[in-house]
Amino acid sequence: MVVSAVETGRVQMGKAVVFLLAVIGSVVVVSWVAHALFGAFFYLVLIAAVVGGGLWLYGKVKREIAPGTRTQRRIEAATKTYRMRNR
Protein backbone atom coordinates (compact mmCIF):
# COMPACT_ATOMS: atom_id res chain seq x y z
CA MET A 1 0.00 0.00 0.00
CA VAL A 2 1.30 3.41 -0.92
CA VAL A 3 0.69 6.31 1.45
CA SER A 4 0.53 9.68 -0.20
CA ALA A 5 2.38 12.73 1.04
CA VAL A 6 -0.90 14.46 1.86
CA GLU A 7 -1.98 11.70 4.22
CA THR A 8 1.47 11.64 5.86
CA GLY A 9 1.22 15.40 6.40
CA ARG A 10 -2.20 15.03 7.99
CA VAL A 11 -0.93 12.31 10.31
CA GLN A 12 2.03 14.46 11.31
CA MET A 13 -0.25 17.45 11.83
CA GLY A 14 -2.60 15.35 13.95
CA LYS A 15 0.31 14.17 16.11
CA ALA A 16 1.47 17.77 16.52
CA VAL A 17 -1.99 18.94 17.58
CA VAL A 18 -2.35 16.07 20.05
CA PHE A 19 1.14 16.78 21.43
CA LEU A 20 0.34 20.49 21.76
CA LEU A 21 -2.94 19.77 23.53
CA ALA A 22 -1.16 17.33 25.87
CA VAL A 23 1.47 19.94 26.73
CA ILE A 24 -1.16 22.62 27.37
CA GLY A 25 -3.26 20.21 29.44
CA SER A 26 -0.30 19.12 31.55
CA VAL A 27 0.71 22.75 32.17
CA VAL A 28 -2.84 23.51 33.30
CA VAL A 29 -2.96 20.47 35.60
CA VAL A 30 0.49 21.14 37.09
CA SER A 31 -0.32 24.81 37.68
CA TRP A 32 -3.63 23.86 39.32
CA VAL A 33 -1.89 21.39 41.64
CA ALA A 34 0.87 23.89 42.46
CA HIS A 35 -1.73 26.58 43.17
CA ALA A 36 -3.61 24.22 45.49
CA LEU A 37 -0.44 23.28 47.38
CA PHE A 38 1.05 26.77 47.62
CA GLY A 39 -2.36 28.26 48.40
CA ALA A 40 -2.64 25.95 51.40
CA PHE A 41 0.98 26.73 52.29
CA PHE A 42 0.22 30.47 52.17
CA TYR A 43 -2.68 30.05 54.58
CA LEU A 44 -0.57 27.90 56.91
CA VAL A 45 2.12 30.60 56.96
CA LEU A 46 -0.53 33.25 57.56
CA ILE A 47 -2.05 31.31 60.46
CA ALA A 48 1.41 30.68 61.94
CA ALA A 49 2.20 34.40 61.72
CA VAL A 50 -1.05 35.37 63.44
CA VAL A 51 -0.59 32.80 66.22
CA GLY A 52 3.08 33.74 66.65
CA GLY A 53 2.22 37.44 66.80
CA GLY A 54 -0.48 36.75 69.38
CA LEU A 55 1.93 34.77 71.54
CA TRP A 56 4.58 37.49 71.23
CA LEU A 57 2.05 40.17 72.19
CA TYR A 58 0.77 38.07 75.12
CA GLY A 59 4.34 37.59 76.39
CA LYS A 60 5.09 41.28 76.06
CA VAL A 61 1.96 42.28 77.98
CA LYS A 62 2.58 39.62 80.61
CA ARG A 63 6.14 40.86 81.17
CA GLU A 64 4.87 44.44 81.31
CA ILE A 65 2.52 43.76 84.22
CA ALA A 66 4.71 41.23 86.01
CA PRO A 67 5.11 41.64 89.79
CA GLY A 68 7.60 44.36 90.70
CA THR A 69 7.29 46.33 87.47
CA ARG A 70 6.23 49.96 87.44
CA THR A 71 3.01 49.11 85.64
CA GLN A 72 2.08 46.46 88.17
CA ARG A 73 2.76 48.82 91.08
CA ARG A 74 0.55 51.47 89.42
CA ILE A 75 -2.25 48.92 88.97
CA GLU A 76 -1.98 47.86 92.61
CA ALA A 77 -1.95 51.48 93.81
CA ALA A 78 -5.02 52.31 91.70
CA THR A 79 -6.82 49.23 93.02
CA LYS A 80 -5.96 50.17 96.60
CA THR A 81 -7.16 53.74 96.04
CA TYR A 82 -10.38 52.51 94.44
CA ARG A 83 -11.09 50.14 97.34
CA MET A 84 -10.38 52.84 99.94
CA ARG A 85 -12.64 55.30 98.15
CA ASN A 86 -15.54 52.82 97.94
CA ARG A 87 -15.60 51.74 101.60
N, CA, C and O atoms as a CHARMM CRD file, in Angstrom:
* protein
*
  348
    1    1 MET  N      0.83800  -1.16500   0.00000 PROA 1      0.00000
    2    1 MET  CA     0.00000   0.00000   0.00000 PROA 1      0.00000
    3    1 MET  C      0.88700   1.23400   0.00000 PROA 1      0.00000
    4    1 MET  O      1.88500   1.29500   0.71800 PROA 1      0.00000
    5    2 VAL  N      0.52500   2.18500  -0.78700 PROA 2      0.00000
    6    2 VAL  CA     1.30200   3.40800  -0.92300 PROA 2      0.00000
    7    2 VAL  C      0.55800   4.52400  -0.19300 PROA 2      0.00000
    8    2 VAL  O     -0.62700   4.75700  -0.43000 PROA 2      0.00000
    9    3 VAL  N      1.27400   5.20400   0.69500 PROA 3      0.00000
   10    3 VAL  CA     0.69000   6.31400   1.44700 PROA 3      0.00000
   11    3 VAL  C      1.12900   7.59700   0.77000 PROA 3      0.00000
   12    3 VAL  O      2.31600   7.79900   0.51500 PROA 3      0.00000
   13    4 SER  N      0.19000   8.44500   0.48400 PROA 4      0.00000
   14    4 SER  CA     0.53100   9.68200  -0.20500 PROA 4      0.00000
   15    4 SER  C      1.11900  10.69100   0.77900 PROA 4      0.00000
   16    4 SER  O      0.98400  10.55600   1.99500 PROA 4      0.00000
   17    5 ALA  N      1.76100  11.68200   0.22600 PROA 5      0.00000
   18    5 ALA  CA     2.38500  12.72700   1.04200 PROA 5      0.00000
   19    5 ALA  C      1.34200  13.54100   1.77900 PROA 5      0.00000
   20    5 ALA  O      1.61400  14.03600   2.87200 PROA 5      0.00000
   21    6 VAL  N      0.16800  13.69100   1.21600 PROA 6      0.00000
   22    6 VAL  CA    -0.89700  14.46300   1.85500 PROA 6      0.00000
   23    6 VAL  C     -1.35700  13.75700   3.12400 PROA 6      0.00000
   24    6 VAL  O     -1.54200  14.39000   4.16300 PROA 6      0.00000
   25    7 GLU  N     -1.54000  12.44200   3.03500 PROA 7      0.00000
   26    7 GLU  CA    -1.98000  11.69900   4.21500 PROA 7      0.00000
   27    7 GLU  C     -0.90200  11.70400   5.28600 PROA 7      0.00000
   28    7 GLU  O     -1.21900  11.81100   6.47000 PROA 7      0.00000
   29    8 THR  N      0.36800  11.59200   4.90100 PROA 8      0.00000
   30    8 THR  CA     1.46800  11.63700   5.86100 PROA 8      0.00000
   31    8 THR  C      1.49700  12.99400   6.55900 PROA 8      0.00000
   32    8 THR  O      1.73300  13.06900   7.76400 PROA 8      0.00000
   33    9 GLY  N      1.26100  14.05200   5.81000 PROA 9      0.00000
   34    9 GLY  CA     1.22100  15.39900   6.39700 PROA 9      0.00000
   35    9 GLY  C      0.08400  15.54600   7.38000 PROA 9      0.00000
   36    9 GLY  O      0.24100  16.18700   8.41900 PROA 9      0.00000
   37   10 ARG  N     -1.05800  14.96100   7.06800 PROA 10     0.00000
   38   10 ARG  CA    -2.20000  15.03400   7.98800 PROA 10     0.00000
   39   10 ARG  C     -1.91800  14.26200   9.26300 PROA 10     0.00000
   40   10 ARG  O     -2.27700  14.70300  10.35500 PROA 10     0.00000
   41   11 VAL  N     -1.27500  13.11100   9.13000 PROA 11     0.00000
   42   11 VAL  CA    -0.93300  12.30900  10.31000 PROA 11     0.00000
   43   11 VAL  C      0.04800  13.07400  11.19100 PROA 11     0.00000
   44   11 VAL  O     -0.09100  13.10600  12.41400 PROA 11     0.00000
   45   12 GLN  N      1.04800  13.69300  10.55100 PROA 12     0.00000
   46   12 GLN  CA     2.02700  14.46500  11.31300 PROA 12     0.00000
   47   12 GLN  C      1.36300  15.66900  11.99400 PROA 12     0.00000
   48   12 GLN  O      1.66500  15.99900  13.14100 PROA 12     0.00000
   49   13 MET  N      0.45600  16.31000  11.25700 PROA 13     0.00000
   50   13 MET  CA    -0.24700  17.45400  11.82500 PROA 13     0.00000
   51   13 MET  C     -1.13000  17.01400  12.99300 PROA 13     0.00000
   52   13 MET  O     -1.22300  17.71900  13.99800 PROA 13     0.00000
   53   14 GLY  N     -1.76600  15.87400  12.86900 PROA 14     0.00000
   54   14 GLY  CA    -2.59700  15.34900  13.95100 PROA 14     0.00000
   55   14 GLY  C     -1.77400  15.04000  15.18600 PROA 14     0.00000
   56   14 GLY  O     -2.19800  15.31800  16.30800 PROA 14     0.00000
   57   15 LYS  N     -0.58600  14.45900  14.97900 PROA 15     0.00000
   58   15 LYS  CA     0.30700  14.17200  16.10900 PROA 15     0.00000
   59   15 LYS  C      0.75100  15.47300  16.77500 PROA 15     0.00000
   60   15 LYS  O      0.83500  15.54800  18.00100 PROA 15     0.00000
   61   16 ALA  N      1.03200  16.48600  15.97400 PROA 16     0.00000
   62   16 ALA  CA     1.46900  17.77500  16.52200 PROA 16     0.00000
   63   16 ALA  C      0.36200  18.42100  17.34800 PROA 16     0.00000
   64   16 ALA  O      0.61600  18.97700  18.41600 PROA 16     0.00000
   65   17 VAL  N     -0.86200  18.34500  16.84700 PROA 17     0.00000
   66   17 VAL  CA    -1.99000  18.93700  17.57700 PROA 17     0.00000
   67   17 VAL  C     -2.22100  18.19100  18.89000 PROA 17     0.00000
   68   17 VAL  O     -2.44100  18.80800  19.93300 PROA 17     0.00000
   69   18 VAL  N     -2.17100  16.85800  18.83000 PROA 18     0.00000
   70   18 VAL  CA    -2.35400  16.06600  20.04500 PROA 18     0.00000
   71   18 VAL  C     -1.24100  16.36400  21.04300 PROA 18     0.00000
   72   18 VAL  O     -1.49600  16.50300  22.23900 PROA 18     0.00000
   73   19 PHE  N      0.01000  16.46300  20.54500 PROA 19     0.00000
   74   19 PHE  CA     1.13900  16.77500  21.43000 PROA 19     0.00000
   75   19 PHE  C      0.95600  18.15600  22.05500 PROA 19     0.00000
   76   19 PHE  O      1.17900  18.33000  23.25400 PROA 19     0.00000
   77   20 LEU  N      0.55200  19.13600  21.25000 PROA 20     0.00000
   78   20 LEU  CA     0.34300  20.49100  21.75900 PROA 20     0.00000
   79   20 LEU  C     -0.76400  20.52600  22.80600 PROA 20     0.00000
   80   20 LEU  O     -0.62000  21.18300  23.83700 PROA 20     0.00000
   81   21 LEU  N     -1.86000  19.83100  22.55300 PROA 21     0.00000
   82   21 LEU  CA    -2.94100  19.76700  23.53400 PROA 21     0.00000
   83   21 LEU  C     -2.49500  19.06200  24.81700 PROA 21     0.00000
   84   21 LEU  O     -2.89900  19.45200  25.91300 PROA 21     0.00000
   85   22 ALA  N     -1.66300  18.02800  24.68300 PROA 22     0.00000
   86   22 ALA  CA    -1.16000  17.32600  25.86500 PROA 22     0.00000
   87   22 ALA  C     -0.26000  18.23700  26.69300 PROA 22     0.00000
   88   22 ALA  O     -0.33300  18.24500  27.92200 PROA 22     0.00000
   89   23 VAL  N      0.58800  19.00300  26.00900 PROA 23     0.00000
   90   23 VAL  CA     1.47400  19.93600  26.73000 PROA 23     0.00000
   91   23 VAL  C      0.64800  21.00300  27.44900 PROA 23     0.00000
   92   23 VAL  O      0.88700  21.28700  28.62200 PROA 23     0.00000
   93   24 ILE  N     -0.31500  21.58800  26.75500 PROA 24     0.00000
   94   24 ILE  CA    -1.15700  22.62200  27.37400 PROA 24     0.00000
   95   24 ILE  C     -1.95400  22.03900  28.54300 PROA 24     0.00000
   96   24 ILE  O     -2.05500  22.66200  29.60000 PROA 24     0.00000
   97   25 GLY  N     -2.51300  20.85400  28.35300 PROA 25     0.00000
   98   25 GLY  CA    -3.26300  20.20700  29.43700 PROA 25     0.00000
   99   25 GLY  C     -2.39600  19.90800  30.64600 PROA 25     0.00000
  100   25 GLY  O     -2.82200  20.10700  31.78400 PROA 25     0.00000
  101   26 SER  N     -1.17400  19.42800  30.40600 PROA 26     0.00000
  102   26 SER  CA    -0.29800  19.11700  31.54600 PROA 26     0.00000
  103   26 SER  C      0.14200  20.39200  32.25400 PROA 26     0.00000
  104   26 SER  O      0.28400  20.38800  33.47700 PROA 26     0.00000
  105   27 VAL  N      0.36000  21.47600  31.52700 PROA 27     0.00000
  106   27 VAL  CA     0.70900  22.75100  32.16700 PROA 27     0.00000
  107   27 VAL  C     -0.45400  23.23200  33.03900 PROA 27     0.00000
  108   27 VAL  O     -0.24700  23.71400  34.15200 PROA 27     0.00000
  109   28 VAL  N     -1.66800  23.09700  32.52700 PROA 28     0.00000
  110   28 VAL  CA    -2.84400  23.50900  33.29900 PROA 28     0.00000
  111   28 VAL  C     -2.98600  22.66600  34.56200 PROA 28     0.00000
  112   28 VAL  O     -3.24000  23.20400  35.64000 PROA 28     0.00000
  113   29 VAL  N     -2.82400  21.35600  34.43900 PROA 29     0.00000
  114   29 VAL  CA    -2.96000  20.46800  35.60300 PROA 29     0.00000
  115   29 VAL  C     -1.86800  20.74000  36.61900 PROA 29     0.00000
  116   29 VAL  O     -2.14500  20.81900  37.81600 PROA 29     0.00000
  117   30 VAL  N     -0.62400  20.88400  36.16100 PROA 30     0.00000
  118   30 VAL  CA     0.48700  21.14200  37.09000 PROA 30     0.00000
  119   30 VAL  C      0.30600  22.48400  37.78200 PROA 30     0.00000
  120   30 VAL  O      0.54800  22.59600  38.98300 PROA 30     0.00000
  121   31 SER  N     -0.11600  23.50400  37.04200 PROA 31     0.00000
  122   31 SER  CA    -0.32100  24.81000  37.67600 PROA 31     0.00000
  123   31 SER  C     -1.46400  24.76300  38.68200 PROA 31     0.00000
  124   31 SER  O     -1.40000  25.41700  39.72200 PROA 31     0.00000
  125   32 TRP  N     -2.50800  23.99600  38.38300 PROA 32     0.00000
  126   32 TRP  CA    -3.62900  23.86200  39.31600 PROA 32     0.00000
  127   32 TRP  C     -3.17300  23.17400  40.60400 PROA 32     0.00000
  128   32 TRP  O     -3.52200  23.60700  41.70200 PROA 32     0.00000
  129   33 VAL  N     -2.39600  22.10400  40.46500 PROA 33     0.00000
  130   33 VAL  CA    -1.89500  21.38600  41.64400 PROA 33     0.00000
  131   33 VAL  C     -0.95200  22.28200  42.44900 PROA 33     0.00000
  132   33 VAL  O     -1.03200  22.32500  43.67700 PROA 33     0.00000
  133   34 ALA  N     -0.05500  22.99900  41.75700 PROA 34     0.00000
  134   34 ALA  CA     0.87200  23.89400  42.45600 PROA 34     0.00000
  135   34 ALA  C      0.10100  25.00300  43.17800 PROA 34     0.00000
  136   34 ALA  O      0.43800  25.36800  44.30400 PROA 34     0.00000
  137   35 HSD  N     -0.92900  25.53100  42.52600 PROA 35     0.00000
  138   35 HSD  CA    -1.73200  26.57500  43.16800 PROA 35     0.00000
  139   35 HSD  C     -2.42800  26.03000  44.41800 PROA 35     0.00000
  140   35 HSD  O     -2.49700  26.71100  45.44100 PROA 35     0.00000
  141   36 ALA  N     -2.93500  24.81700  44.33100 PROA 36     0.00000
  142   36 ALA  CA    -3.60800  24.22100  45.48700 PROA 36     0.00000
  143   36 ALA  C     -2.62200  24.02500  46.63700 PROA 36     0.00000
  144   36 ALA  O     -2.93900  24.32600  47.78800 PROA 36     0.00000
  145   37 LEU  N     -1.43500  23.52300  46.32800 PROA 37     0.00000
  146   37 LEU  CA    -0.44100  23.27700  47.37900 PROA 37     0.00000
  147   37 LEU  C      0.08300  24.57900  47.96200 PROA 37     0.00000
  148   37 LEU  O      0.12300  24.73500  49.18300 PROA 37     0.00000
  149   38 PHE  N      0.48600  25.51800  47.10900 PROA 38     0.00000
  150   38 PHE  CA     1.04800  26.77000  47.61500 PROA 38     0.00000
  151   38 PHE  C     -0.02600  27.65800  48.22400 PROA 38     0.00000
  152   38 PHE  O      0.26800  28.46300  49.10800 PROA 38     0.00000
  153   39 GLY  N     -1.26900  27.52200  47.76400 PROA 39     0.00000
  154   39 GLY  CA    -2.35900  28.26200  48.39500 PROA 39     0.00000
  155   39 GLY  C     -2.55400  27.80800  49.82600 PROA 39     0.00000
  156   39 GLY  O     -2.71800  28.63000  50.72900 PROA 39     0.00000
  157   40 ALA  N     -2.53700  26.49400  50.03700 PROA 40     0.00000
  158   40 ALA  CA    -2.64200  25.94800  51.39500 PROA 40     0.00000
  159   40 ALA  C     -1.42700  26.35400  52.21700 PROA 40     0.00000
  160   40 ALA  O     -1.55200  26.69000  53.39500 PROA 40     0.00000
  161   41 PHE  N     -0.24800  26.32200  51.59400 PROA 41     0.00000
  162   41 PHE  CA     0.98000  26.72700  52.29100 PROA 41     0.00000
  163   41 PHE  C      0.89700  28.19100  52.71300 PROA 41     0.00000
  164   41 PHE  O      1.30800  28.53800  53.82100 PROA 41     0.00000
  165   42 PHE  N      0.37100  29.05000  51.84500 PROA 42     0.00000
  166   42 PHE  CA     0.22400  30.46600  52.17300 PROA 42     0.00000
  167   42 PHE  C     -0.66400  30.64500  53.39700 PROA 42     0.00000
  168   42 PHE  O     -0.34100  31.42300  54.29500 PROA 42     0.00000
  169   43 TYR  N     -1.79500  29.91800  53.43200 PROA 43     0.00000
  170   43 TYR  CA    -2.68500  30.04900  54.58000 PROA 43     0.00000
  171   43 TYR  C     -2.05600  29.48300  55.84500 PROA 43     0.00000
  172   43 TYR  O     -2.29100  30.00800  56.93300 PROA 43     0.00000
  173   44 LEU  N     -1.26800  28.43100  55.72900 PROA 44     0.00000
  174   44 LEU  CA    -0.56600  27.90400  56.90600 PROA 44     0.00000
  175   44 LEU  C      0.43300  28.92400  57.43900 PROA 44     0.00000
  176   44 LEU  O      0.54100  29.12000  58.64900 PROA 44     0.00000
  177   45 VAL  N      1.16200  29.57300  56.53500 PROA 45     0.00000
  178   45 VAL  CA     2.12000  30.60400  56.95900 PROA 45     0.00000
  179   45 VAL  C      1.38300  31.77400  57.59200 PROA 45     0.00000
  180   45 VAL  O      1.82700  32.32400  58.59900 PROA 45     0.00000
  181   46 LEU  N      0.26400  32.14900  57.00400 PROA 46     0.00000
  182   46 LEU  CA    -0.52700  33.25300  57.55600 PROA 46     0.00000
  183   46 LEU  C     -1.04100  32.92300  58.95800 PROA 46     0.00000
  184   46 LEU  O     -0.96700  33.76000  59.85700 PROA 46     0.00000
  185   47 ILE  N     -1.55400  31.72800  59.14700 PROA 47     0.00000
  186   47 ILE  CA    -2.04700  31.30800  60.46200 PROA 47     0.00000
  187   47 ILE  C     -0.90500  31.25800  61.46400 PROA 47     0.00000
  188   47 ILE  O     -1.06200  31.68800  62.60700 PROA 47     0.00000
  189   48 ALA  N      0.24500  30.73700  61.04600 PROA 48     0.00000
  190   48 ALA  CA     1.40800  30.67800  61.93900 PROA 48     0.00000
  191   48 ALA  C      1.85100  32.08300  62.34300 PROA 48     0.00000
  192   48 ALA  O      2.22500  32.30800  63.49400 PROA 48     0.00000
  193   49 ALA  N      1.81000  33.02700  61.40700 PROA 49     0.00000
  194   49 ALA  CA     2.20100  34.40300  61.71800 PROA 49     0.00000
  195   49 ALA  C      1.22700  35.04200  62.70500 PROA 49     0.00000
  196   49 ALA  O      1.65000  35.74600  63.62200 PROA 49     0.00000
  197   50 VAL  N     -0.04900  34.80600  62.52900 PROA 50     0.00000
  198   50 VAL  CA    -1.04800  35.36500  63.44400 PROA 50     0.00000
  199   50 VAL  C     -0.89600  34.77100  64.83500 PROA 50     0.00000
  200   50 VAL  O     -0.91700  35.50000  65.82700 PROA 50     0.00000
  201   51 VAL  N     -0.74200  33.44900  64.91700 PROA 51     0.00000
  202   51 VAL  CA    -0.58600  32.79600  66.21700 PROA 51     0.00000
  203   51 VAL  C      0.71600  33.24300  66.87900 PROA 51     0.00000
  204   51 VAL  O      0.74100  33.54000  68.07300 PROA 51     0.00000
  205   52 GLY  N      1.79700  33.29000  66.09700 PROA 52     0.00000
  206   52 GLY  CA     3.08400  33.74300  66.64600 PROA 52     0.00000
  207   52 GLY  C      3.02200  35.18100  67.13600 PROA 52     0.00000
  208   52 GLY  O      3.56900  35.50500  68.19100 PROA 52     0.00000
  209   53 GLY  N      2.36100  36.04100  66.37700 PROA 53     0.00000
  210   53 GLY  CA     2.21700  37.43700  66.80000 PROA 53     0.00000
  211   53 GLY  C      1.38400  37.56200  68.06100 PROA 53     0.00000
  212   53 GLY  O      1.67700  38.38700  68.92700 PROA 53     0.00000
  213   54 GLY  N      0.34300  36.74400  68.16600 PROA 54     0.00000
  214   54 GLY  CA    -0.47700  36.74900  69.38100 PROA 54     0.00000
  215   54 GLY  C      0.31400  36.29300  70.59800 PROA 54     0.00000
  216   54 GLY  O      0.20600  36.87700  71.67600 PROA 54     0.00000
  217   55 LEU  N      1.10700  35.24800  70.41600 PROA 55     0.00000
  218   55 LEU  CA     1.93200  34.76700  71.53900 PROA 55     0.00000
  219   55 LEU  C      2.98100  35.80700  71.93600 PROA 55     0.00000
  220   55 LEU  O      3.23700  36.01800  73.12100 PROA 55     0.00000
  221   56 TRP  N      3.58200  36.45300  70.94000 PROA 56     0.00000
  222   56 TRP  CA     4.58200  37.48700  71.22800 PROA 56     0.00000
  223   56 TRP  C      3.93400  38.64300  71.99400 PROA 56     0.00000
  224   56 TRP  O      4.48700  39.13400  72.97800 PROA 56     0.00000
  225   57 LEU  N      2.75700  39.07100  71.53300 PROA 57     0.00000
  226   57 LEU  CA     2.05100  40.16900  72.19300 PROA 57     0.00000
  227   57 LEU  C      1.64300  39.78000  73.61200 PROA 57     0.00000
  228   57 LEU  O      1.77700  40.58000  74.53900 PROA 57     0.00000
  229   58 TYR  N      1.14500  38.55300  73.78400 PROA 58     0.00000
  230   58 TYR  CA     0.76900  38.07200  75.11500 PROA 58     0.00000
  231   58 TYR  C      1.97700  38.08500  76.05400 PROA 58     0.00000
  232   58 TYR  O      1.87600  38.52900  77.19800 PROA 58     0.00000
  233   59 GLY  N      3.11900  37.59400  75.56400 PROA 59     0.00000
  234   59 GLY  CA     4.33700  37.58800  76.39000 PROA 59     0.00000
  235   59 GLY  C      4.79000  38.98600  76.75300 PROA 59     0.00000
  236   59 GLY  O      5.22900  39.23500  77.87600 PROA 59     0.00000
  237   60 LYS  N      4.68300  39.89700  75.79900 PROA 60     0.00000
  238   60 LYS  CA     5.09500  41.28000  76.06300 PROA 60     0.00000
  239   60 LYS  C      4.19800  41.92200  77.11500 PROA 60     0.00000
  240   60 LYS  O      4.68600  42.59700  78.02200 PROA 60     0.00000
  241   61 VAL  N      2.89000  41.71400  76.99600 PROA 61     0.00000
  242   61 VAL  CA     1.96500  42.27700  77.98100 PROA 61     0.00000
  243   61 VAL  C      2.17300  41.62500  79.33400 PROA 61     0.00000
  244   61 VAL  O      2.14200  42.30500  80.36000 PROA 61     0.00000
  245   62 LYS  N      2.38200  40.33000  79.35100 PROA 62     0.00000
  246   62 LYS  CA     2.57900  39.61600  80.61200 PROA 62     0.00000
  247   62 LYS  C      3.84700  40.10700  81.32500 PROA 62     0.00000
  248   62 LYS  O      3.85500  40.27300  82.54500 PROA 62     0.00000
  249   63 ARG  N      4.91300  40.33700  80.55700 PROA 63     0.00000
  250   63 ARG  CA     6.14000  40.86400  81.16700 PROA 63     0.00000
  251   63 ARG  C      5.93900  42.28700  81.65700 PROA 63     0.00000
  252   63 ARG  O      6.52700  42.69900  82.65600 PROA 63     0.00000
  253   64 GLU  N      5.10200  43.03800  80.94500 PROA 64     0.00000
  254   64 GLU  CA     4.87000  44.43600  81.30500 PROA 64     0.00000
  255   64 GLU  C      4.15600  44.56500  82.64600 PROA 64     0.00000
  256   64 GLU  O      4.43000  45.50100  83.39700 PROA 64     0.00000
  257   65 ILE  N      3.25300  43.65400  82.95700 PROA 65     0.00000
  258   65 ILE  CA     2.51500  43.76200  84.22000 PROA 65     0.00000
  259   65 ILE  C      2.96200  42.71600  85.23400 PROA 65     0.00000
  260   65 ILE  O      2.21600  42.36900  86.15000 PROA 65     0.00000
  261   66 ALA  N      4.18500  42.21600  85.06600 PROA 66     0.00000
  262   66 ALA  CA     4.71400  41.22700  86.00900 PROA 66     0.00000
  263   66 ALA  C      4.89800  41.88300  87.37300 PROA 66     0.00000
  264   66 ALA  O      5.02800  43.10400  87.46200 PROA 66     0.00000
  265   67 PRO  N      4.91000  41.07400  88.44000 PROA 67     0.00000
  266   67 PRO  CA     5.10700  41.63900  89.78600 PROA 67     0.00000
  267   67 PRO  C      6.43200  42.39500  89.87400 PROA 67     0.00000
  268   67 PRO  O      7.46300  41.93100  89.38700 PROA 67     0.00000
  269   68 GLY  N      6.38200  43.57200  90.50600 PROA 68     0.00000
  270   68 GLY  CA     7.59500  44.36300  90.69900 PROA 68     0.00000
  271   68 GLY  C      7.83900  45.38000  89.59700 PROA 68     0.00000
  272   68 GLY  O      8.73300  46.21500  89.73000 PROA 68     0.00000
  273   69 THR  N      7.08700  45.33700  88.53300 PROA 69     0.00000
  274   69 THR  CA     7.28500  46.32800  87.47300 PROA 69     0.00000
  275   69 THR  C      6.51100  47.59000  87.81400 PROA 69     0.00000
  276   69 THR  O      5.59600  47.56600  88.63800 PROA 69     0.00000
  277   70 ARG  N      6.87700  48.67900  87.18200 PROA 70     0.00000
  278   70 ARG  CA     6.22600  49.95900  87.44400 PROA 70     0.00000
  279   70 ARG  C      4.72900  49.88100  87.11600 PROA 70     0.00000
  280   70 ARG  O      3.89300  50.41300  87.84600 PROA 70     0.00000
  281   71 THR  N      4.41600  49.22200  86.02700 PROA 71     0.00000
  282   71 THR  CA     3.00600  49.11100  85.64100 PROA 71     0.00000
  283   71 THR  C      2.21800  48.34000  86.68100 PROA 71     0.00000
  284   71 THR  O      1.10800  48.73400  87.03600 PROA 71     0.00000
  285   72 GLN  N      2.77300  47.25700  87.16900 PROA 72     0.00000
  286   72 GLN  CA     2.07700  46.45600  88.17400 PROA 72     0.00000
  287   72 GLN  C      1.88800  47.25500  89.46300 PROA 72     0.00000
  288   72 GLN  O      0.82500  47.19400  90.07900 PROA 72     0.00000
  289   73 ARG  N      2.90200  47.99600  89.86700 PROA 73     0.00000
  290   73 ARG  CA     2.76300  48.82000  91.07500 PROA 73     0.00000
  291   73 ARG  C      1.68800  49.88800  90.88800 PROA 73     0.00000
  292   73 ARG  O      0.94800  50.18200  91.82700 PROA 73     0.00000
  293   74 ARG  N      1.59000  50.47000  89.70000 PROA 74     0.00000
  294   74 ARG  CA     0.55000  51.46500  89.42400 PROA 74     0.00000
  295   74 ARG  C     -0.82800  50.82900  89.48400 PROA 74     0.00000
  296   74 ARG  O     -1.76200  51.41900  90.02800 PROA 74     0.00000
  297   75 ILE  N     -0.96400  49.61500  88.92300 PROA 75     0.00000
  298   75 ILE  CA    -2.25400  48.92300  88.96800 PROA 75     0.00000
  299   75 ILE  C     -2.64200  48.63100  90.41200 PROA 75     0.00000
  300   75 ILE  O     -3.79400  48.82800  90.79900 PROA 75     0.00000
  301   76 GLU  N     -1.69700  48.16900  91.19800 PROA 76     0.00000
  302   76 GLU  CA    -1.98500  47.85700  92.61100 PROA 76     0.00000
  303   76 GLU  C     -2.35500  49.12300  93.37900 PROA 76     0.00000
  304   76 GLU  O     -3.27700  49.10300  94.19500 PROA 76     0.00000
  305   77 ALA  N     -1.64300  50.22600  93.12400 PROA 77     0.00000
  306   77 ALA  CA    -1.95100  51.48100  93.81100 PROA 77     0.00000
  307   77 ALA  C     -3.34500  51.98400  93.42300 PROA 77     0.00000
  308   77 ALA  O     -4.09200  52.46500  94.27500 PROA 77     0.00000
  309   78 ALA  N     -3.69100  51.87400  92.15100 PROA 78     0.00000
  310   78 ALA  CA    -5.01700  52.30800  91.70200 PROA 78     0.00000
  311   78 ALA  C     -6.09300  51.43900  92.32100 PROA 78     0.00000
  312   78 ALA  O     -7.14400  51.94300  92.71700 PROA 78     0.00000
  313   79 THR  N     -5.84600  50.13600  92.41000 PROA 79     0.00000
  314   79 THR  CA    -6.81800  49.22700  93.02300 PROA 79     0.00000
  315   79 THR  C     -6.99700  49.56600  94.50200 PROA 79     0.00000
  316   79 THR  O     -8.11700  49.58500  95.01200 PROA 79     0.00000
  317   80 LYS  N     -5.89700  49.82800  95.17400 PROA 80     0.00000
  318   80 LYS  CA    -5.95500  50.17200  96.59600 PROA 80     0.00000
  319   80 LYS  C     -6.73000  51.47700  96.80000 PROA 80     0.00000
  320   80 LYS  O     -7.56200  51.58400  97.70100 PROA 80     0.00000
  321   81 THR  N     -6.44600  52.45700  95.95800 PROA 81     0.00000
  322   81 THR  CA    -7.15600  53.74200  96.04200 PROA 81     0.00000
  323   81 THR  C     -8.64100  53.54100  95.77400 PROA 81     0.00000
  324   81 THR  O     -9.47100  54.10600  96.48800 PROA 81     0.00000
  325   82 TYR  N     -8.99300  52.76200  94.77600 PROA 82     0.00000
  326   82 TYR  CA   -10.37800  52.51200  94.43600 PROA 82     0.00000
  327   82 TYR  C    -11.10200  51.83700  95.58800 PROA 82     0.00000
  328   82 TYR  O    -12.23600  52.19700  95.90600 PROA 82     0.00000
  329   83 ARG  N    -10.44800  50.84900  96.22400 PROA 83     0.00000
  330   83 ARG  CA   -11.08800  50.14000  97.34400 PROA 83     0.00000
  331   83 ARG  C    -11.26200  51.07600  98.54500 PROA 83     0.00000
  332   83 ARG  O    -12.28600  51.02700  99.22600 PROA 83     0.00000
  333   84 MET  N    -10.26300  51.93000  98.80500 PROA 84     0.00000
  334   84 MET  CA   -10.37900  52.83800  99.94200 PROA 84     0.00000
  335   84 MET  C    -11.48200  53.86500  99.70400 PROA 84     0.00000
  336   84 MET  O    -12.18400  54.24800 100.63900 PROA 84     0.00000
  337   85 ARG  N    -11.63600  54.30700  98.47900 PROA 85     0.00000
  338   85 ARG  CA   -12.63700  55.30100  98.14500 PROA 85     0.00000
  339   85 ARG  C    -14.05100  54.70900  98.24400 PROA 85     0.00000
  340   85 ARG  O    -14.98900  55.43200  98.58100 PROA 85     0.00000
  341   86 ASN  N    -14.21600  53.45800  97.96800 PROA 86     0.00000
  342   86 ASN  CA   -15.53800  52.82300  97.93600 PROA 86     0.00000
  343   86 ASN  C    -15.88500  52.08000  99.21000 PROA 86     0.00000
  344   86 ASN  O    -16.72800  51.18400  99.17300 PROA 86     0.00000
  345   87 ARG  N    -15.27800  52.41000 100.32400 PROA 87     0.00000
  346   87 ARG  CA   -15.59700  51.73800 101.59800 PROA 87     0.00000
  347   87 ARG  C    -16.88600  52.22200 102.14800 PROA 87     0.00000
  348   87 ARG  O    -17.31300  51.77000 103.21100 PROA 87     0.00000
